[in-house]
Every structure is written in structure tokens, then in C-alpha cells.
């Protein structure tokens, strides 16, 4: 069983590396088998298609990134009106950001985001991830309402709006990082921020502080509207 699990992980890793190099749409089962060092027939003993590999990749890497980055999510039992809504939302966003920034997961999203308009499997994964994010946000917002931390007229609509906006801002951050990486490769120059490391004080690539402020400004405004007013 352990050997089978390890082999499946080898296949997933090989597929991700090939997709990052060549594009997901061009990767064949034969290429995957050759990279892993097994026969194509052996590969089919583990996965019936490339799309099945990609689907498994999503689930396994998501769980692995949550474990590695310590993204345990919000402890609903600890929520109380004494905790500011802003602190809770920032923790929630930071937890998600850490998960998707885990190296393998980030590489996976880079492939999926570049392929989603031309590959149905990639599009399905983006739909699934967006729905997962929206549902998790709905659960959080119902808890915030019950605990008297937030005041939503319609928690479902507020959660969908929040999740989709956060998703869009994170996508924008990814785009900036991809653009920065491309510029570095093209010019063979390192982007250097004020601290001379090529990264901001929080460890993000140069340029990220501005986008971080975008997220913070959005959460500030969201809290201004929905924080429970103390009577």
C-alpha cells in the first residue's frame, strides 16, 4: 500500500513538472511514464487518464500544503465579540494565502491558471477551488453572525462577495509575481526592493506590498460596513 502511494506521488510530481515545462495540454501519458521510469501499462494501473492525475494532484497537493504551512483554519469555538472582525478576516486570508503559496501548490496553480481557458480539467479545478473557498467563507460568516461579531443582512451574499473579491486580489498578486519572474528572466536582472533582498519585509517578491495594501484596504472597508455595532 505504501509503495503504491509513493508511486502515485511520483506520477503526480512528474506530471506537474512536465506541465510546468511544456504546458498541461501537451503532456501525454507516455511522457509521464517515461519521466517516472515505468511502462505506460504500469501507469494505467494507477491512473486511467491525465485528467485523473490532475484531479488527484489537486486534492493531494492541497492537503499537503495545508499540513506543511500549518493552515488549520479558524477555530470557531474561540471566536468572541472581543476579537475584531478585521483580525479574524486577516487571519482567514493569510491562512489561505499560505496554503496556495506552498511551492508545489503554487507551481500547480501557475499551471492551472495558465491552462484554464483552454483545458476543461484545469477549468473544473478552478471552479472547484472557488466553490470550496466560497463555502468555507459562508461557514465562517454564519459563525461570525451567531457570535455577534458581524452583522450581515444576507451572510451567503456577503460571503460570496468577500470570497470572490479576495480570490481576484490573490489572482492579481499571482499575475504580478509571474510578471516579475518573467522580467527577471528576460533582463537577467534581479528586482530589488528597499531592503536589498528582492523581497519585501514580509518575504514576498518586490511589488507585493502595494498589493498587500489593496487587500488590507478592502478588508478595512468590508469591516466598516459589516462589523457589529456595539450598542
XYZ file of C-alpha atoms in Angstrom:
231
model
C 0.000 0.000 0.000
C 2.791 2.421 0.944
C 4.655 1.553 -2.255
C 1.520 2.262 -4.311
C 1.021 5.594 -2.526
C 4.640 6.576 -3.165
C 4.344 5.614 -6.827
C 1.192 7.718 -7.209
C 3.040 10.667 -5.688
C 5.944 10.130 -8.114
C 3.471 10.188 -11.003
C 1.800 13.354 -9.723
C 5.143 15.106 -9.240
C 6.350 14.077 -12.703
C 3.127 15.302 -14.307
C 3.376 18.645 -12.531
C 6.987 19.118 -13.634
C 6.157 18.233 -17.243
C 3.133 20.552 -17.233
C 5.233 23.407 -15.859
C 7.816 22.866 -18.606
C 5.582 22.176 -21.607
C 2.016 23.116 -20.744
C -0.578 20.705 -19.431
C -2.287 20.228 -22.786
C 0.833 18.803 -24.432
C 1.688 16.259 -21.722
C 0.909 12.667 -22.707
C 0.609 9.520 -20.604
C 3.654 8.160 -22.461
C 5.739 11.185 -21.444
C 4.629 10.820 -17.835
C 5.509 7.124 -17.808
C 8.953 7.816 -19.266
C 9.680 10.534 -16.720
C 8.705 8.267 -13.831
C 10.647 5.368 -15.345
C 7.775 2.927 -15.719
C 5.853 1.468 -18.640
C 2.709 3.099 -19.932
C 0.779 -0.031 -18.922
C 2.057 0.327 -15.348
C 0.979 3.965 -15.331
C -2.569 2.923 -16.226
C -2.601 0.666 -13.161
C -2.547 3.850 -11.072
C -4.463 6.369 -13.190
C -6.834 5.923 -16.117
C -6.095 9.291 -17.719
C -4.105 12.500 -17.476
C -7.189 14.323 -16.206
C -7.490 11.820 -13.357
C -3.857 12.530 -12.435
C -4.552 16.271 -12.415
C -7.652 15.774 -10.246
C -5.682 13.673 -7.756
C -2.870 16.222 -7.865
C -5.258 18.959 -6.758
C -6.536 17.041 -3.730
C -3.168 15.713 -2.593
C -1.243 18.974 -3.007
C -3.990 20.987 -1.307
C -3.900 18.769 1.772
C -0.094 18.627 1.764
C 0.187 22.409 1.587
C -2.280 22.866 4.461
C -0.246 20.454 6.569
C 3.162 21.897 5.676
C 2.131 25.523 6.134
C 0.123 24.861 9.278
C -3.061 26.198 7.680
C -5.559 24.811 10.165
C -8.178 27.475 9.565
C -10.272 29.410 12.046
C -11.090 27.922 15.446
C -14.796 28.738 15.642
C -15.004 27.882 19.353
C -12.528 30.647 20.157
C -14.499 33.355 18.348
C -15.980 36.079 20.532
C -17.139 39.704 20.201
C -13.866 40.677 21.905
C -11.976 39.714 18.734
C -12.172 42.382 15.992
C -13.724 41.282 12.709
C -10.678 42.624 10.878
C -8.305 40.342 12.820
C -10.423 37.291 12.001
C -10.673 38.092 8.303
C -6.955 38.856 8.024
C -6.155 35.524 9.686
C -8.501 33.719 7.303
C -6.999 35.360 4.211
C -3.448 34.821 5.462
C -4.153 31.134 6.072
C -5.437 30.718 2.513
C -2.564 32.730 1.076
C -0.048 30.489 2.869
C -1.718 27.376 1.520
C -1.685 28.488 -2.119
C 1.863 29.874 -1.779
C 3.296 26.488 -0.748
C 5.892 25.807 -3.513
C 4.272 22.728 -5.089
C 0.780 24.178 -4.750
C 1.920 27.485 -6.200
C 3.505 25.670 -9.149
C 0.275 23.729 -9.620
C -1.866 26.879 -9.601
C 0.503 28.534 -12.041
C -0.113 25.680 -14.479
C -3.864 25.542 -13.868
C -4.375 29.297 -14.178
C -2.489 29.402 -17.468
C -4.488 26.471 -18.875
C -7.997 27.113 -17.553
C -9.248 28.866 -20.693
C -8.178 26.018 -22.990
C -8.290 22.900 -20.791
C -11.544 21.644 -19.266
C -9.783 19.743 -16.457
C -7.973 22.917 -15.400
C -11.216 24.910 -15.564
C -13.006 22.281 -13.454
C -10.341 22.563 -10.766
C -10.607 26.358 -10.664
C -14.395 26.046 -10.330
C -13.988 23.509 -7.535
C -11.439 25.660 -5.684
C -13.647 28.749 -5.969
C -16.656 26.826 -4.632
C -14.574 25.437 -1.772
C -13.445 28.939 -0.865
C -16.997 30.338 -1.032
C -18.435 27.513 1.097
C -15.696 27.902 3.722
C -16.377 31.646 3.835
C -20.113 31.051 4.254
C -19.425 28.771 7.222
C -17.189 31.423 8.773
C -19.686 34.229 8.183
C -22.553 32.297 9.777
C -20.335 31.794 12.838
C -19.454 35.498 12.894
C -23.155 36.358 12.756
C -24.080 33.958 15.557
C -21.196 35.134 17.756
C -22.238 38.769 17.356
C -19.005 39.800 15.635
C -20.523 40.768 12.287
C -23.928 41.934 11.129
C -24.879 40.626 7.687
C -28.253 41.213 6.055
C -27.529 38.159 3.895
C -24.494 36.090 5.037
C -24.489 33.997 1.846
C -24.261 37.025 -0.439
C -21.684 38.724 1.794
C -19.578 35.540 1.859
C -19.729 35.124 -1.914
C -18.782 38.768 -2.448
C -15.889 38.543 0.026
C -14.544 35.234 -1.306
C -14.694 36.307 -4.947
C -13.003 39.643 -4.237
C -10.231 38.008 -2.204
C -9.838 35.434 -4.981
C -9.487 38.227 -7.561
C -6.914 40.116 -5.482
C -4.876 36.938 -4.962
C -5.055 36.256 -8.712
C -3.712 39.763 -9.255
C -0.867 39.054 -6.837
C -0.039 35.883 -8.767
C -0.063 37.830 -12.032
C 2.376 40.358 -10.579
C 4.665 37.587 -9.370
C 4.577 35.846 -12.769
C 5.304 39.158 -14.491
C 8.173 39.879 -12.099
C 9.664 36.433 -12.712
C 9.351 36.887 -16.477
C 11.023 40.298 -16.324
C 13.879 38.894 -14.251
C 14.495 36.103 -16.742
C 14.272 38.441 -19.743
C 16.599 41.097 -18.387
C 18.779 38.782 -16.283
C 18.370 41.337 -13.509
C 17.131 40.868 -10.005
C 14.279 43.018 -8.786
C 15.484 44.678 -5.609
C 13.267 46.333 -3.056
C 14.265 48.798 -0.359
C 15.869 46.152 1.840
C 18.150 44.976 -0.997
C 16.878 41.406 -0.964
C 14.496 41.450 -3.923
C 11.701 40.835 -1.437
C 9.545 42.950 0.803
C 9.781 42.877 4.581
C 7.156 40.111 4.732
C 9.128 37.876 2.358
C 7.017 38.490 -0.735
C 8.543 39.440 -4.109
C 9.182 43.126 -4.710
C 5.985 44.973 -5.613
C 3.861 42.855 -3.307
C 3.495 45.471 -0.505
C 1.265 47.545 -2.813
C -0.989 44.567 -3.464
C -0.927 43.712 0.238
C -2.287 47.183 0.870
C -5.009 46.518 -1.696
C -6.147 43.502 0.322
C -5.888 45.408 3.601
C -7.867 48.370 2.249
C -10.601 46.042 1.011
C -10.855 44.280 4.377
C -10.905 47.647 6.182
C -13.847 48.784 4.064
C -15.618 45.429 4.433
C -15.298 45.650 8.218
C -16.537 49.240 8.238
C -19.738 48.033 6.598
C -20.293 44.720 8.385
C -18.717 44.942 11.855
C -21.336 44.553 14.579
C -22.064 47.972 16.017
C -21.884 47.880 19.802
C -24.976 49.375 21.424
